[in-house]
Every structure is written in structure tokens, then in C-alpha cells.
CSV table of C-alpha atoms in Angstrom, one decimal:
chain,number,residue,atom,x,y,z
A,64,MET,CA,7.1,126.3,16.2
A,65,THR,CA,6.8,122.8,17.4
A,66,ASN,CA,3.2,123.1,18.8
A,67,VAL,CA,0.7,122.0,16.1
A,68,LYS,CA,-2.1,123.9,17.8
A,69,TYR,CA,0.0,127.0,18.4
A,70,ASN,CA,-1.8,129.9,19.9
A,71,PRO,CA,0.0,133.2,19.1
A,72,GLU,CA,-1.7,135.0,22.0
A,73,ASP,CA,-0.6,132.6,24.8
A,74,PRO,CA,1.2,134.5,27.6
A,75,ILE,CA,4.8,133.3,27.6
A,76,ALA,CA,7.8,133.8,29.8
A,77,ALA,CA,11.5,133.1,29.7
A,78,ILE,CA,14.8,133.9,31.3
A,79,ALA,CA,16.4,136.2,28.7
A,80,THR,CA,19.9,136.4,30.2
A,81,PRO,CA,22.5,133.6,30.9
A,82,LEU,CA,21.5,131.6,34.0
A,83,SER,CA,24.7,132.2,36.0
A,84,PRO,CA,25.6,134.4,38.9
A,85,GLY,CA,25.7,138.1,38.0
A,86,ALA,CA,24.7,141.6,39.0
A,87,LEU,CA,21.5,141.7,37.1
A,88,ALA,CA,19.2,139.4,35.0
A,89,ILE,CA,16.1,139.8,32.9
A,90,VAL,CA,13.0,137.6,32.9
A,91,ARG,CA,10.9,138.4,29.8
A,92,ALA,CA,7.1,138.0,29.4
A,93,SER,CA,4.8,138.6,26.5
A,94,GLY,CA,1.3,137.8,25.3
A,95,LYS,CA,-2.4,138.5,26.0
A,96,ASN,CA,-3.0,140.1,29.4
A,97,CYS,CA,0.7,140.0,30.1
A,98,VAL,CA,0.7,143.1,32.3
A,99,GLN,CA,-2.3,141.9,34.3
A,100,LEU,CA,-0.7,138.5,34.9
A,101,VAL,CA,2.6,140.1,36.1
A,102,SER,CA,0.6,142.4,38.4
A,103,ARG,CA,-0.5,139.3,40.3
A,104,VAL,CA,3.0,138.8,41.6
A,105,PHE,CA,4.0,142.5,41.9
A,106,SER,CA,3.9,144.4,45.1
A,107,ARG,CA,2.3,147.5,43.4
A,108,PRO,CA,-0.3,145.9,41.1
A,109,LYS,CA,-2.3,149.2,40.6
A,110,ALA,CA,0.8,151.1,39.5
A,111,LEU,CA,1.8,148.4,37.1
A,112,LEU,CA,-1.7,148.1,35.6
A,113,GLU,CA,-1.9,151.9,35.1
A,114,ALA,CA,1.7,152.2,33.7
A,115,GLU,CA,2.0,153.6,30.2
A,116,GLY,CA,4.0,151.9,27.5
A,117,ASN,CA,7.8,152.4,27.6
A,118,THR,CA,7.9,153.1,31.3
A,119,ILE,CA,9.5,151.4,34.3
A,120,VAL,CA,7.8,150.6,37.6
A,121,TYR,CA,9.7,149.9,40.8
A,122,GLY,CA,8.5,147.3,43.3
A,123,TRP,CA,8.9,143.7,44.6
A,124,ILE,CA,8.1,140.3,43.1
A,125,VAL,CA,6.0,138.7,45.7
A,126,GLU,CA,4.4,135.3,46.3
A,127,ARG,CA,0.9,135.7,47.7
A,128,GLU,CA,-0.1,132.0,48.0
A,129,ASN,CA,2.6,131.3,50.6
A,130,ALA,CA,2.3,134.7,52.3
A,131,ASP,CA,3.3,135.0,56.0
A,132,LYS,CA,0.3,135.8,58.1
A,133,ASN,CA,2.3,138.2,60.2
A,134,ARG,CA,4.5,139.8,57.6
A,135,GLY,CA,2.2,139.7,54.6
A,136,ASP,CA,3.3,138.8,51.1
A,137,ASN,CA,6.4,136.6,50.7
A,138,ARG,CA,9.0,138.9,49.0
A,139,ILE,CA,11.1,137.3,46.3
A,140,ASP,CA,13.2,140.1,45.0
A,141,GLU,CA,13.4,143.9,44.5
A,142,VAL,CA,12.9,144.6,40.8
A,143,LEU,CA,12.2,147.1,38.0
A,144,VAL,CA,9.5,146.1,35.6
A,145,SER,CA,9.7,147.6,32.1
A,146,VAL,CA,6.2,147.9,30.6
A,147,PHE,CA,5.6,147.8,26.8
A,148,ARG,CA,2.1,148.3,25.4
A,149,ALA,CA,1.0,146.8,22.1
A,150,PRO,CA,1.8,147.4,19.3
A,151,LYS,CA,4.9,149.3,20.4
A,152,SER,CA,6.9,146.4,21.7
A,153,PHE,CA,9.4,143.9,20.3
A,154,THR,CA,6.8,141.3,19.8
A,155,GLY,CA,3.9,143.7,18.9
A,156,GLU,CA,2.1,142.5,22.0
A,157,GLU,CA,1.9,143.5,25.7
A,158,MET,CA,5.3,142.8,27.2
A,159,CYS,CA,7.0,143.1,30.6
A,160,GLU,CA,10.7,142.7,31.2
A,161,ILE,CA,11.6,142.1,34.9
A,162,SER,CA,15.1,143.3,35.8
A,163,CYS,CA,16.0,141.4,39.0
A,164,HIS,CA,19.2,140.5,40.8
A,165,GLY,CA,21.3,138.0,39.0
A,166,GLY,CA,21.6,135.1,41.4
A,167,VAL,CA,20.6,131.8,40.0
A,168,SER,CA,18.1,131.1,42.8
A,169,VAL,CA,16.5,134.5,42.5
A,170,VAL,CA,16.1,134.4,38.7
A,171,ASN,CA,14.6,130.9,38.9
A,172,ALA,CA,12.2,131.9,41.6
A,173,VAL,CA,10.9,134.9,39.6
A,174,TYR,CA,10.5,132.8,36.5
A,175,ASN,CA,8.8,129.9,38.2
A,176,LEU,CA,6.4,132.3,39.9
A,177,LEU,CA,5.3,133.6,36.5
A,178,ILE,CA,4.8,130.1,35.2
A,179,LYS,CA,2.6,129.4,38.3
A,180,ASN,CA,0.5,132.5,37.6
A,181,GLY,CA,-0.7,132.0,34.0
A,182,PHE,CA,2.4,132.1,31.8
A,183,ARG,CA,3.8,129.1,29.9
A,184,PRO,CA,7.5,128.5,29.1
A,185,ALA,CA,8.5,130.2,25.8
A,186,GLU,CA,9.9,128.0,23.1
A,187,ARG,CA,13.2,128.7,21.3
A,188,GLY,CA,13.0,131.9,19.3
A,189,GLU,CA,9.3,132.4,20.2
A,190,PHE,CA,9.6,136.1,21.0
A,191,THR,CA,11.2,136.8,17.7
A,192,PHE,CA,8.7,134.5,16.0
A,193,ARG,CA,5.9,136.6,17.4
A,194,ALA,CA,7.6,139.8,16.2
A,195,TYR,CA,7.5,138.2,12.7
A,196,ILE,CA,3.9,137.1,12.7
A,197,ASN,CA,2.8,140.4,14.2
A,198,GLY,CA,4.5,142.3,11.4
A,199,LYS,CA,7.2,143.8,13.6
A,200,ALA,CA,10.0,142.1,11.6
A,201,ASP,CA,10.4,140.3,8.3
A,202,LEU,CA,12.4,137.1,8.2
A,203,THR,CA,15.7,138.8,7.2
A,204,ARG,CA,15.5,140.9,10.4
A,205,ALA,CA,14.5,137.9,12.5
A,206,GLU,CA,17.4,135.9,11.3
A,207,ALA,CA,19.7,138.9,11.9
A,208,VAL,CA,18.8,138.7,15.6
A,209,ARG,CA,20.4,135.3,15.9
A,210,GLU,CA,23.4,136.4,13.8
A,211,ILE,CA,24.1,139.2,16.2
A,212,ILE,CA,23.9,136.9,19.2
A,213,ASP,CA,26.3,134.4,17.5
A,214,SER,CA,28.7,137.0,16.0
A,215,LYS,CA,32.3,136.4,16.9
A,216,THR,CA,33.9,139.7,15.7
A,217,ASP,CA,32.9,143.4,15.4
A,218,ALA,CA,32.8,143.0,11.7
A,219,SER,CA,30.4,140.0,11.7
A,220,ARG,CA,28.2,141.9,14.2
A,221,SER,CA,28.3,145.0,12.0
A,222,HIS,CA,27.2,142.9,8.9
A,223,ALA,CA,24.3,141.4,10.9
A,224,ALA,CA,23.3,144.8,12.3
A,225,GLY,CA,22.9,146.0,8.7
A,226,ARG,CA,20.4,143.3,8.0
A,227,LEU,CA,18.7,143.9,11.3
A,228,SER,CA,18.2,147.6,10.4
A,229,GLY,CA,16.5,146.5,7.1
A,230,SER,CA,19.3,146.7,4.5
A,231,LEU,CA,18.6,143.3,3.0
A,232,PHE,CA,14.8,143.7,3.1
A,233,GLU,CA,15.1,147.0,1.3
A,234,GLU,CA,17.4,145.5,-1.4
A,235,ILE,CA,14.9,142.6,-1.9
A,236,ASP,CA,12.0,145.0,-2.0
A,237,GLY,CA,13.8,147.1,-4.6
A,238,ILE,CA,14.4,144.1,-6.8
A,239,LYS,CA,10.8,143.1,-6.5
A,240,THR,CA,9.7,146.5,-7.6
A,241,LEU,CA,11.8,146.1,-10.8
A,242,VAL,CA,10.3,142.7,-11.5
A,243,THR,CA,6.7,143.8,-10.7
A,244,ASP,CA,6.9,146.9,-12.9
A,245,THR,CA,8.2,144.7,-15.8
A,246,LEU,CA,5.4,142.1,-15.2
A,247,ALA,CA,2.8,144.9,-15.3
A,248,ALA,CA,4.1,146.2,-18.6
A,249,ILE,CA,4.0,142.7,-20.1
A,250,GLU,CA,0.5,142.0,-19.0
A,251,VAL,CA,-0.6,145.3,-20.6
A,252,ASP,CA,1.0,144.0,-23.9
A,253,ILE,CA,-0.8,140.7,-23.5
A,254,GLU,CA,-4.1,142.5,-23.0
A,255,TYR,CA,-3.5,145.0,-25.8
A,256,PRO,CA,-1.2,143.3,-28.3
A,257,GLU,CA,0.5,145.3,-31.1
A,258,ASP,CA,2.5,144.1,-34.1
A,259,GLU,CA,5.9,143.7,-32.5
A,260,GLU,CA,8.3,141.6,-34.6
A,261,THR,CA,9.6,139.7,-31.6
A,262,ILE,CA,8.8,139.1,-27.9
A,263,ALA,CA,11.9,141.1,-27.0
A,264,ASP,CA,10.4,144.2,-28.7
A,265,SER,CA,7.2,143.9,-26.7
A,266,PHE,CA,8.6,145.2,-23.3
A,267,ASP,CA,11.5,147.2,-21.9
A,268,GLN,CA,14.1,144.7,-20.5
A,269,ASN,CA,16.3,147.2,-18.8
A,270,ASP,CA,14.6,146.7,-15.4
A,271,LEU,CA,15.0,142.9,-15.7
A,272,VAL,CA,18.7,143.3,-16.5
A,273,THR,CA,19.1,145.5,-13.5
A,274,ALA,CA,17.2,143.0,-11.3
A,275,ARG,CA,19.4,140.2,-12.6
A,276,ASP,CA,22.6,142.1,-11.8
A,277,ARG,CA,21.5,142.9,-8.3
A,278,LEU,CA,20.4,139.3,-7.7
A,279,GLN,CA,23.8,138.1,-8.9
A,280,SER,CA,25.5,140.5,-6.5
A,281,LEU,CA,23.4,139.2,-3.6
A,282,ALA,CA,24.2,135.6,-4.5
A,283,ASP,CA,27.9,136.3,-4.8
A,284,SER,CA,27.9,137.9,-1.3
A,285,TRP,CA,27.1,134.7,0.5
A,286,LYS,CA,30.6,133.3,0.3
A,287,SER,CA,32.1,136.1,2.3
A,288,GLU,CA,29.1,136.6,4.6
A,289,LYS,CA,29.3,132.8,5.5
A,290,ILE,CA,33.0,133.3,6.5
A,291,TYR,CA,32.1,136.3,8.7
A,292,GLN,CA,29.4,134.2,10.4
A,293,ASP,CA,31.0,130.7,10.7
A,294,GLY,CA,34.6,131.7,10.7
A,295,ALA,CA,37.5,130.0,8.9
A,296,LYS,CA,39.8,127.1,10.0
A,297,ILE,CA,43.4,128.2,9.9
A,298,VAL,CA,46.3,125.8,10.8
A,299,LEU,CA,49.8,126.8,11.8
A,300,ALA,CA,52.2,124.1,10.5
A,301,GLY,CA,55.9,123.8,10.1
A,302,LYS,CA,59.0,122.1,11.5
A,303,THR,CA,59.9,122.2,15.1
A,304,ASN,CA,61.1,125.6,16.5
A,305,ALA,CA,59.8,127.4,13.4
A,306,GLY,CA,57.9,129.7,15.8
A,307,LYS,CA,54.4,128.4,15.5
A,308,SER,CA,53.6,128.8,19.2
A,309,SER,CA,55.1,132.3,19.2
A,310,LEU,CA,52.9,133.3,16.3
A,311,PHE,CA,49.9,131.7,17.9
A,312,ASN,CA,50.4,133.8,21.0
A,313,ALA,CA,51.1,137.0,19.0
A,314,LEU,CA,47.9,136.7,17.1
A,315,LEU,CA,45.9,136.0,20.2
A,316,LYS,CA,47.8,138.7,22.1
A,317,GLU,CA,48.1,136.4,25.1
A,318,ASP,CA,50.4,133.5,26.2
A,319,ARG,CA,48.3,130.4,25.4
A,320,SER,CA,51.0,128.2,23.9
A,321,ILE,CA,54.2,127.2,25.7
A,322,VAL,CA,57.2,128.7,23.9
A,323,SER,CA,60.6,127.0,24.3
A,324,ASP,CA,63.8,126.5,22.4
A,325,ILE,CA,63.5,122.8,23.1
A,326,GLU,CA,62.4,120.9,20.0
A,327,GLY,CA,59.1,119.0,20.3
A,328,THR,CA,57.7,121.2,23.0
A,329,THR,CA,54.3,121.2,21.4
A,330,ARG,CA,53.1,117.6,21.2
A,331,ASP,CA,49.4,118.2,20.7
A,332,TRP,CA,47.3,120.8,19.0
A,333,ILE,CA,45.4,123.6,20.8
A,334,GLU,CA,43.0,126.1,19.2
A,335,SER,CA,41.4,129.4,19.9
A,336,TRP,CA,39.2,132.0,18.1
A,337,VAL,CA,41.1,135.0,16.7
A,338,SER,CA,40.1,137.9,14.4
A,339,PHE,CA,41.9,138.5,11.1
A,340,ASP,CA,40.8,142.1,10.4
A,341,GLY,CA,37.2,141.2,11.3
A,342,ILE,CA,37.2,137.6,9.9
A,343,PRO,CA,36.7,135.1,12.8
A,344,ALA,CA,39.0,132.1,12.6
A,345,ARG,CA,39.7,129.0,14.6
A,346,LEU,CA,43.4,129.1,14.8
A,347,PHE,CA,45.3,125.8,15.5
A,348,ASP,CA,48.8,125.6,16.9
A,349,THR,CA,50.1,122.1,16.0
A,350,ALA,CA,53.1,119.9,16.8
A,351,GLY,CA,56.3,120.5,14.9
A,352,LEU,CA,57.0,118.3,11.9
A,353,ARG,CA,59.9,116.0,12.3
A,354,LYS,CA,60.8,112.3,12.5
A,355,THR,CA,60.9,111.2,16.1
A,356,ASP,CA,61.1,108.0,18.2
A,357,ASP,CA,58.9,109.6,20.9
A,358,VAL,CA,55.5,107.8,20.5
A,359,ILE,CA,53.5,110.8,21.9
A,360,GLU,CA,55.3,113.4,19.8
A,361,ALA,CA,54.9,111.1,16.7
A,362,ARG,CA,51.2,111.0,17.3
A,363,GLY,CA,51.1,114.8,17.5
A,364,VAL,CA,52.8,115.0,14.1
A,365,GLU,CA,50.2,112.7,12.6
A,366,LEU,CA,47.5,114.9,14.1
A,367,THR,CA,49.1,117.9,12.5
A,368,LYS,CA,48.9,116.3,9.1
A,369,ASP,CA,45.3,115.4,9.6
A,370,ILE,CA,44.3,118.9,10.8
A,371,ALA,CA,46.2,120.6,8.0
A,372,ALA,CA,44.4,118.5,5.4
A,373,THR,CA,41.0,119.9,6.5
A,374,ALA,CA,42.0,123.6,6.9
A,375,ASP,CA,40.5,126.5,5.0
A,376,LEU,CA,44.0,128.0,5.0
A,377,MET,CA,47.4,126.8,6.2
A,378,LEU,CA,50.1,129.1,7.5
A,379,TYR,CA,53.3,127.2,7.0
A,380,LEU,CA,56.2,128.6,9.1
A,381,VAL,CA,59.8,128.5,8.0
A,382,ASP,CA,62.7,129.4,10.3
A,383,SER,CA,64.6,132.1,8.3
A,384,THR,CA,67.8,131.4,10.2
A,385,LYS,CA,67.8,127.8,8.9
A,386,GLY,CA,66.3,128.3,5.5
A,387,VAL,CA,64.0,126.1,3.4
A,388,SER,CA,64.4,122.4,3.6
A,389,ALA,CA,63.3,119.6,1.2
A,390,GLU,CA,60.9,118.5,4.0
A,391,ASP,CA,59.2,121.9,4.0
A,392,ILE,CA,58.7,121.8,0.2
A,393,GLU,CA,57.4,118.3,0.3
A,394,PHE,CA,54.8,119.0,3.0
A,395,VAL,CA,53.4,122.0,1.2
A,396,LYS,CA,53.4,120.2,-2.1
A,397,ASN,CA,51.5,117.2,-0.5
A,398,ASN,CA,48.8,119.7,0.7
A,399,ASN,CA,48.6,121.8,-2.5
A,400,SER,CA,44.8,121.6,-2.4
A,401,ILE,CA,44.8,123.8,0.7
A,402,PRO,CA,45.4,127.6,0.2
A,403,THR,CA,48.8,128.2,1.9
A,404,VAL,CA,50.8,131.1,3.0
A,405,VAL,CA,54.5,130.5,3.6
A,406,VAL,CA,55.5,132.5,6.6
A,407,PHE,CA,59.2,133.2,6.9
A,408,ASN,CA,59.7,133.8,10.6
A,409,LYS,CA,62.5,135.3,12.7
A,410,ILE,CA,63.5,138.0,10.3
A,411,ASP,CA,64.7,140.0,13.2
A,412,THR,CA,67.7,137.6,13.6
A,413,SER,CA,68.3,136.8,9.9
A,414,ASP,CA,69.1,138.9,6.8
A,415,LYS,CA,68.6,136.0,4.4
A,416,GLN,CA,66.3,136.6,1.4
A,417,LEU,CA,64.6,133.2,1.1
A,418,GLU,CA,62.4,131.8,-1.6
A,419,PHE,CA,60.0,128.8,-1.5
A,420,ASP,CA,59.5,126.8,-4.7
A,421,GLY,CA,55.9,126.6,-5.6
A,422,ALA,CA,54.7,129.1,-3.0
A,423,GLN,CA,52.0,131.4,-4.4
A,424,ASN,CA,51.8,133.5,-1.2
A,425,SER,CA,54.5,134.4,1.3
A,426,VAL,CA,55.2,136.9,4.0
A,427,TYR,CA,58.1,137.8,6.2
A,428,ILE,CA,57.5,138.3,10.0
A,429,SER,CA,59.0,138.2,13.4
A,430,ALA,CA,56.5,136.6,15.8
A,431,LYS,CA,58.7,137.5,18.7
A,432,LYS,CA,59.0,141.2,17.8
A,433,GLY,CA,55.5,141.5,16.2
A,434,LEU,CA,57.0,142.5,12.8
A,435,GLY,CA,55.0,141.8,9.7
A,436,LEU,CA,51.8,140.7,11.5
A,437,GLY,CA,49.8,143.4,9.8
A,438,GLU,CA,50.9,142.2,6.3
A,439,LEU,CA,50.1,138.6,7.3
A,440,THR,CA,46.6,139.6,8.5
A,441,THR,CA,45.9,141.5,5.3
A,442,LEU,CA,47.0,138.6,3.2
A,443,VAL,CA,45.0,136.1,5.1
A,444,LYS,CA,41.8,138.2,4.7
A,445,LYS,CA,42.4,138.7,1.0
A,446,ILE,CA,42.9,134.9,0.4
A,447,LEU,CA,39.8,133.9,2.5
A,448,LEU,CA,37.5,136.4,0.8
A,449,GLY,CA,38.9,136.3,-2.7
A,450,SER,CA,36.7,138.3,-5.0
A,451,SER,CA,33.5,137.8,-2.9
A,452,GLN,CA,34.0,140.6,-0.4
A,453,VAL,CA,30.9,142.7,0.0
A,454,LYS,CA,31.5,146.4,-0.5
A,455,SER,CA,30.5,148.6,2.4
A,456,SER,CA,27.8,150.3,0.3
A,457,HIS,CA,26.2,146.9,-0.5
A,458,THR,CA,24.2,144.5,1.6
A,459,GLY,CA,24.8,140.8,1.8
A,460,LEU,CA,22.9,137.6,2.5
A,461,GLY,CA,22.6,136.2,6.0
A,462,SER,CA,21.8,132.5,5.6
A,463,GLU,CA,21.9,129.5,3.3
A,464,ARG,CA,18.1,129.7,3.1
A,465,GLN,CA,18.3,133.2,1.8
A,466,LYS,CA,21.0,132.3,-0.7
A,467,GLN,CA,18.9,129.4,-2.1
A,468,SER,CA,15.8,131.6,-2.7
A,469,VAL,CA,17.9,134.4,-4.3
A,470,CYS,CA,19.5,131.9,-6.6
A,471,GLU,CA,16.1,130.5,-7.6
A,472,ALA,CA,14.9,134.1,-8.3
A,473,LEU,CA,18.0,134.8,-10.3
A,474,GLU,CA,17.5,131.6,-12.4
A,475,ARG,CA,13.9,132.7,-13.2
A,476,VAL,CA,15.0,136.2,-14.3
A,477,GLU,CA,17.8,134.8,-16.5
A,478,HIS,CA,15.4,132.3,-18.1
A,479,ALA,CA,12.9,135.1,-18.7
A,480,LEU,CA,15.5,137.2,-20.5
A,481,LYS,CA,16.7,134.2,-22.5
A,482,ILE,CA,13.3,133.2,-23.9
A,483,ALA,CA,12.5,136.9,-24.5
A,484,ALA,CA,15.7,137.2,-26.6
A,485,ASP,CA,15.3,134.0,-28.7
A,486,GLY,CA,11.5,134.1,-29.0
A,487,SER,CA,11.2,130.4,-28.2
A,488,TYR,CA,8.2,130.9,-26.0
A,489,GLY,CA,5.4,133.4,-25.8
A,490,LEU,CA,4.9,136.3,-23.3
A,491,ASP,CA,2.9,133.9,-21.0
A,492,ALA,CA,6.1,132.0,-20.3
A,493,VAL,CA,7.9,135.2,-19.4
A,494,VAL,CA,5.1,136.1,-17.0
A,495,GLN,CA,5.3,132.7,-15.4
A,496,ASP,CA,9.1,133.1,-14.8
A,497,LEU,CA,8.6,136.5,-13.3
A,498,GLU,CA,5.8,135.3,-11.0
A,499,ASP,CA,8.0,132.4,-9.9
A,500,CYS,CA,10.8,135.0,-9.2
A,501,LEU,CA,8.5,137.1,-7.0
A,502,ASP,CA,7.5,133.9,-5.0
A,503,SER,CA,11.2,133.2,-4.4
A,504,LEU,CA,11.9,136.7,-3.3
A,505,GLY,CA,8.9,136.5,-1.0
A,506,GLU,CA,10.5,133.5,0.7
A,507,VAL,CA,13.5,135.6,1.5
A,508,THR,CA,11.5,138.1,3.5
A,509,GLY,CA,8.9,135.7,4.7
A,510,GLN,CA,5.9,136.8,2.7
A,511,VAL,CA,5.8,133.3,1.2
A,512,THR,CA,7.2,130.7,3.6
A,513,PRO,CA,6.4,127.1,4.3
A,514,ASP,CA,5.7,126.2,7.9
A,515,ASP,CA,8.6,123.7,8.0
A,516,VAL,CA,11.0,126.5,7.0
A,517,LEU,CA,9.8,128.7,9.8
A,518,GLY,CA,10.2,125.8,12.3
A,519,SER,CA,13.8,125.3,11.1
A,520,ILE,CA,14.7,129.0,11.4
A,521,PHE,CA,13.4,129.7,14.9
A,522,SER,CA,14.4,126.4,16.4
A,523,HIS,CA,18.0,127.6,16.3
A,524,PHE,CA,17.3,130.6,18.5
A,525,CYS,CA,17.9,130.5,22.2
A,526,VAL,CA,15.1,130.6,24.7
A,527,GLY,CA,14.1,134.1,25.6
A,528,LYS,CA,14.9,135.5,22.1
């Protein structure tokens, strides 16, 4: 949190839903005396104060300072107030969630009334931060909240939901148990030494080997998990009339690009998010590659080359009715550092069996008829994930911060096994490695976390979460 003198009991409030016209909205409040403060602006204060946790109270949000002498309290909106009593709430504190009508003016009026009556505006991620400091969630679950909000596909949401349910915490906790048990056994050997010939003989290394393998699996998971979170950049390239815009529309399942038989129709690039079997991707439709005297089209061709050079994957389209040209081969060769799939399009109007020199991956489709799109999607997913895909029975890491701490823990375990095997140091050195490993694992879940790391994590949350 940014406040140096932060008080974790301050009553806070925030608009928890997008501030735009809608049927309903939620204004969220939490902190010491939360229910009492909300009752000041509620038409039925006694009912609210006596409400049990996990119940809902009907009434009006009212402004008493500017009450009409003839009509009484100035009514703002008809609402439902959900009451949560500590510690059985998201933050572990008293909480109220006011469900009001979704008009911008109404939501702002309810929120501003809370601020005038004892609440302060919540900082980014402060509700989740309080859940963390009150022991309602470890850091892996806290970070998973933001992942779910930012998820772009059902698959990325599902991966984040696994971490929110505690899968990563449980895996880290299991590894910590293996290391702790080994550490305890070594300390017994130090306290009561026997005549082992080597350090390796002084304790059972099986648990450490298991811990190392599980840490390695976690570290390897980050590559694919990062793709599910951030998405990939995929560029459609190829000569004019190869069918790039048709494929763009087919993958999006909507007509976003103009499709025409006239060469040079697409003169600039457009992009949209699309899912390749759960992997989110920014898909770029680009200008067709050809030599042209049209200044605008020529600029579009140059942009195509620039965008393709920064892609995570290029889908290079070839018109099957025309075959592979020297220009096609040259363009793919010049971008050989970019993973490429050669897409032979228009197979519904051509029976040619084409080959593309130097192409490691190819697929045959008809963007117009929708043929071969399943095979294309499967191939794209396979290339992007490589060998890093997390099996459904395993958990994965959710942030670069987690990956760094896991890699540090892995390095300490590997070093402990090495020095135990070659006997270059005493048991005290192994103990130090394992203690350092536990510290790194503690940073993943938040048991050991510097303040600046906490600030970085929660500053990326939205207000109200």
C-alpha cells in the first residue's frame, strides 16, 4: 500500500462495478464499525445493526443532513445491503455491499455519501490486501483474483480459478513439508553425529529429490501459464488475395475484415483478440505482400513486414490455386526466427498437393468453407505451448514473481544435493541451503514478503477489489 502510516482498520469504500449505465451496481465497504457507519445513511438503521452475518437487508440510502423538513430524509436510492460479520467475510472484517441501481449518478451519490459519513476511498487492491493481512488468503490466492479479472478465455480463467481455490498454495506447502522434514533429520544428525563415511550417508535424500522434481515442474509451468495470461501475438501474412481477411473473419466468427477479390483491399492492419483452443491471442490481419506504386498500399506492406518481425507466431497464407512463388519462400526465409505455419488456403477450389521448401509446419484449409480450421487451431496451440503445457492434474505458477522465488528455491535444493553428494562442505552448509529454500517458498505464499513486493502486487489491482 502507498500509505506509509497505513491503518488496516480504517473503514474504506469503493465502487466495485464498472461506472457505466447498467441495471445494477455494487458499492463495497469494509473496516472497523462498517455496519454502524452504513446505518447512518440507511433508512432502517436498527434492522441493519441487528442483522446477522451473510444476510440481506432491504431499505433506502438516505441523506439526513439535507433532509426535507416536510418529507423527511432525502432518499437517494432503493437498495439491498448484504451484511458480512467478521471474520466470515472476504476481508475478514465487517463488510457491507450495497446493491443499488446502476445509473452513474446514483452510484456516485451512494459512494460519496459513504465518504461523507466516515469512510475513506479504498486504494487499488485494498480489499484483497486486507484479506491477505487478515489471513483470509495467501498471496497466491490474492494474485489469482487479479488473474481471473484479467482472464481473456475460459481456459485462462480456469487456470486462475485453480490457484484461487488453493492448488498452488497446497503444492508449495507440500514441497515445504518435504524440505522441512529433511532439515529436521539433518539437525538430528548434527546434534547426535555418528560415524557416516560421507555427508550423503548422514540423511535420506529421497525427499529432497522429490522436492527438486516438483519445483522443476512448477518452474517449467510458467512458460505456458504466461501465454494463457498475456496471450500470444499471431500475424496473418501472405500475398494479396491469399485469403488472410477471410481467415481472420473465420477465426473471429464475425465479419471484421473487408473481403474482396480486388487485390490490395487490405491496406492497413487490424487486430482482435481470439481464442486458439483456450489460448488468447492478438490476431493481426495485414496488407497483402506485393510490389505496388500506390503509396498508401506500399506503406501497408512495410507495416506488415514490421509486425511479422515481432510476432510470436506467423501464419503465412498461400493461395492453393496459384501455388508457391519465389516471393513466398523468400519472405518466410527472411523471417525464419519467427515460428511459422504455412497455411495452404482455398483447398475447396484446388486439388493441387503443394509443398513449401523450408516449412516445418503446414496445414491445408478453406477459410471460406471453414475446412481445416480445427487442425490449424490444434497446430497453433501445440507450437505456442511446446513442451511446457501444464497437465490438468498439475498446478502452475501465476506470476513472474512466483517463478523467480520458485527458481531460487530450486537452485538451493540442487546446491544442497550437490554438496551432499561430493562432500565439499559440511552438513551446516546443507542446512543453510534448505533454510534459504524455505525462505524463497515463503515468499511465494506471502509468509516472507518485503513491503515493496506487496506494494507492487496490489497496485495492479482495480479499485474495489
